[in-house]
Amino acid sequence: MPLTNRGHEILGRLPTARPRTSSGIGCEIVRHEELCVGCGTCAKNCPSGASRRGDTFDVWQLLDAPAGSRRGALGAALRRIARREPAGPIEVPPRVTVYRTIVYDAELCLGCGTCARNCPADAIEALAPKLSMTGDATPTLPTTGGGAATSSATPNAAAPTLAGAASGEVTP
Amino acid sequence: MTAERSNHDRTTAEPSGSTHVTGDRSIVAFCCRECAYAAADASANARTSLPPSVRLVLVPCTGRVSPLHLVTALAEGADGVMVAGCLLGQCHYREGNFNAVDRVAFVQRLLESVGVEPERCRMFTMSAGEPPKFVAAVKEMDRVIGALPPLQRHDTSMSEDAGDAAEPAKAAVRTRAATPAKAAAATRGAA
Ligand code: SF4
Ligand code: SF4
């Protein structure tokens, strides 16, 4: 459920709550591009825009796709007639939606794991959160931009829970 | 009905094949039922001969043709594939042929990226009332493919490859291409 203006105002008054900066406490996302079938479910469900369909396609995704899958069949056929290795990603015409490499931006990622839960091909792994709170909490604050003056050192212990709760609210 | 018609196509097309030598190239034409196949039908009824290299595949709409069909046809023996659909904007299913145009463009880029001539895959559009246009499209495709060397395939022609000039490059592709797949499979197995 999206936050109302009032909700945003209250969030802003909380000393350390920054809904989009919880990457330090979220899951670590590992993508296995060769397993991806290009359905776009991860991009559709991603609450932060960290995963989205790109404009290009990496042909190695076809060549490395597992046998037995549709992409694997296409890759095998391509391999039979290939004369050289693909040099780089290819541009994709607008109406081709499936053969697009998903762009994943770790900076935007919340680590919510929605993409991994919804991926039909198990191409995304959500690894357990890295809980190095004590060291990480202070460096993340300045990078969020406009960390309130009150959040100097006192809410260190409270920061993860607050941020976690906030992101839990913001992400539907 | 359609089976009879395609037999009819073949019987009219084959006698002309014996008269002029076209080598043993083959072209697969995916033809939309609403237009290109009807045009082919009409051209056959008019006793127009098609190049003997062409094999017609009836599809309900060119929007049904996926990159997998096109590349598989090339890998399994076709030297060229063509998609023949309705004029743009006249698709009987609204926009199937627009999808086909983009998929053909995608397959062309795919082929180019692995070093295969993109001309081996082409899209043509025509209406059902234009049999000459269909015949011209097939002849054009036959001419382009005839000017290209036969498409080499890796696993079927391994023994012939030994004396082939293109052999070292192909071997390099095959071995180097095989490695990342194996590595990926290994990591998957471990994970
Ligand atoms: S973990 Fe969440 S935020 Fe990150 S890419 Fe997946 S869905 Fe998007
Ligand atoms: S949900 Fe999985 S299979 Fe679908 S596009 Fe995303 S990574 Fe690929």
PDB file of N, CA and C and ligand atoms in Angstrom, chain A residues 31 35-43 102 115 118-121 123-124, ligand 2:
ATOM      1  N   ARG A  31      21.563 -13.165  -9.224  1.00  0.00           N
ATOM      2  CA  ARG A  31      20.804 -13.549 -10.423  1.00  0.00           C
ATOM      3  C   ARG A  31      21.601 -14.551 -11.244  1.00  0.00           C
ATOM      4  N   LEU A  35      19.563 -19.043 -16.448  1.00  0.00           N
ATOM      5  CA  LEU A  35      18.316 -19.751 -16.138  1.00  0.00           C
ATOM      6  C   LEU A  35      17.088 -18.899 -16.429  1.00  0.00           C
ATOM      7  N   CYS A  36      17.286 -17.600 -16.560  1.00  0.00           N
ATOM      8  CA  CYS A  36      16.160 -16.679 -16.738  1.00  0.00           C
ATOM      9  C   CYS A  36      15.435 -16.991 -18.045  1.00  0.00           C
ATOM     10  N   VAL A  37      14.112 -16.988 -17.996  1.00  0.00           N
ATOM     11  CA  VAL A  37      13.336 -17.220 -19.210  1.00  0.00           C
ATOM     12  C   VAL A  37      12.738 -15.934 -19.756  1.00  0.00           C
ATOM     13  N   GLY A  38      13.039 -14.821 -19.127  1.00  0.00           N
ATOM     14  CA  GLY A  38      12.628 -13.534 -19.672  1.00  0.00           C
ATOM     15  C   GLY A  38      11.164 -13.192 -19.475  1.00  0.00           C
ATOM     16  N   CYS A  39      10.510 -13.821 -18.510  1.00  0.00           N
ATOM     17  CA  CYS A  39       9.076 -13.587 -18.345  1.00  0.00           C
ATOM     18  C   CYS A  39       8.792 -12.183 -17.821  1.00  0.00           C
ATOM     19  N   GLY A  40       9.759 -11.579 -17.145  1.00  0.00           N
ATOM     20  CA  GLY A  40       9.570 -10.223 -16.656  1.00  0.00           C
ATOM     21  C   GLY A  40       8.809 -10.134 -15.347  1.00  0.00           C
ATOM     22  N   THR A  41       8.530 -11.266 -14.736  1.00  0.00           N
ATOM     23  CA  THR A  41       7.793 -11.233 -13.470  1.00  0.00           C
ATOM     24  C   THR A  41       8.565 -10.475 -12.396  1.00  0.00           C
ATOM     25  N   CYS A  42       9.859 -10.658 -12.372  1.00  0.00           N
ATOM     26  CA  CYS A  42      10.655  -9.968 -11.352  1.00  0.00           C
ATOM     27  C   CYS A  42      10.541  -8.461 -11.547  1.00  0.00           C
ATOM     28  N   ALA A  43      10.622  -8.025 -12.814  1.00  0.00           N
ATOM     29  CA  ALA A  43      10.554  -6.591 -13.092  1.00  0.00           C
ATOM     30  C   ALA A  43       9.182  -6.040 -12.742  1.00  0.00           C
ATOM     31  N   ILE A 102      17.377  -8.812 -18.155  1.00  0.00           N
ATOM     32  CA  ILE A 102      16.879  -8.013 -17.048  1.00  0.00           C
ATOM     33  C   ILE A 102      18.028  -7.183 -16.480  1.00  0.00           C
ATOM     34  N   CYS A 115      11.322 -10.653  -5.958  1.00  0.00           N
ATOM     35  CA  CYS A 115      11.664 -11.186  -7.273  1.00  0.00           C
ATOM     36  C   CYS A 115      11.996 -12.671  -7.175  1.00  0.00           C
ATOM     37  N   ASN A 118       8.950 -14.878  -6.711  1.00  0.00           N
ATOM     38  CA  ASN A 118       8.028 -14.964  -7.840  1.00  0.00           C
ATOM     39  C   ASN A 118       8.647 -15.531  -9.103  1.00  0.00           C
ATOM     40  N   CYS A 119       9.935 -15.697  -9.133  1.00  0.00           N
ATOM     41  CA  CYS A 119      10.580 -16.152 -10.367  1.00  0.00           C
ATOM     42  C   CYS A 119      10.170 -17.590 -10.660  1.00  0.00           C
ATOM     43  N   PRO A 120       9.572 -17.845 -11.826  1.00  0.00           N
ATOM     44  CA  PRO A 120       9.126 -19.204 -12.132  1.00  0.00           C
ATOM     45  C   PRO A 120      10.276 -20.137 -12.503  1.00  0.00           C
ATOM     46  N   ALA A 121      11.422 -19.570 -12.816  1.00  0.00           N
ATOM     47  CA  ALA A 121      12.532 -20.397 -13.280  1.00  0.00           C
ATOM     48  C   ALA A 121      13.615 -20.551 -12.220  1.00  0.00           C
ATOM     49  N   ALA A 123      15.597 -18.448 -11.137  1.00  0.00           N
ATOM     50  CA  ALA A 123      16.811 -17.822 -11.638  1.00  0.00           C
ATOM     51  C   ALA A 123      17.366 -16.798 -10.659  1.00  0.00           C
ATOM     52  N   ILE A 124      16.639 -16.516  -9.593  1.00  0.00           N
ATOM     53  CA  ILE A 124      17.097 -15.513  -8.636  1.00  0.00           C
ATOM     54  C   ILE A 124      17.214 -16.173  -7.272  1.00  0.00           C
TER      55      ILE A 124
HETATM   56  S1  SF4 C   2      11.134 -13.671 -12.909  1.00  0.00           S
HETATM   57 FE1  SF4 C   2      12.910 -15.017 -13.194  1.00  0.00          FE
HETATM   58  S2  SF4 C   2      12.643 -15.928 -15.231  1.00  0.00           S
HETATM   59 FE2  SF4 C   2      11.237 -14.156 -15.113  1.00  0.00          FE
HETATM   60  S3  SF4 C   2      12.439 -12.463 -15.998  1.00  0.00           S
HETATM   61 FE3  SF4 C   2      12.792 -12.404 -13.774  1.00  0.00          FE
HETATM   62  S4  SF4 C   2      14.660 -13.634 -13.486  1.00  0.00           S
HETATM   63 FE4  SF4 C   2      13.906 -14.093 -15.523  1.00  0.00          FE
END
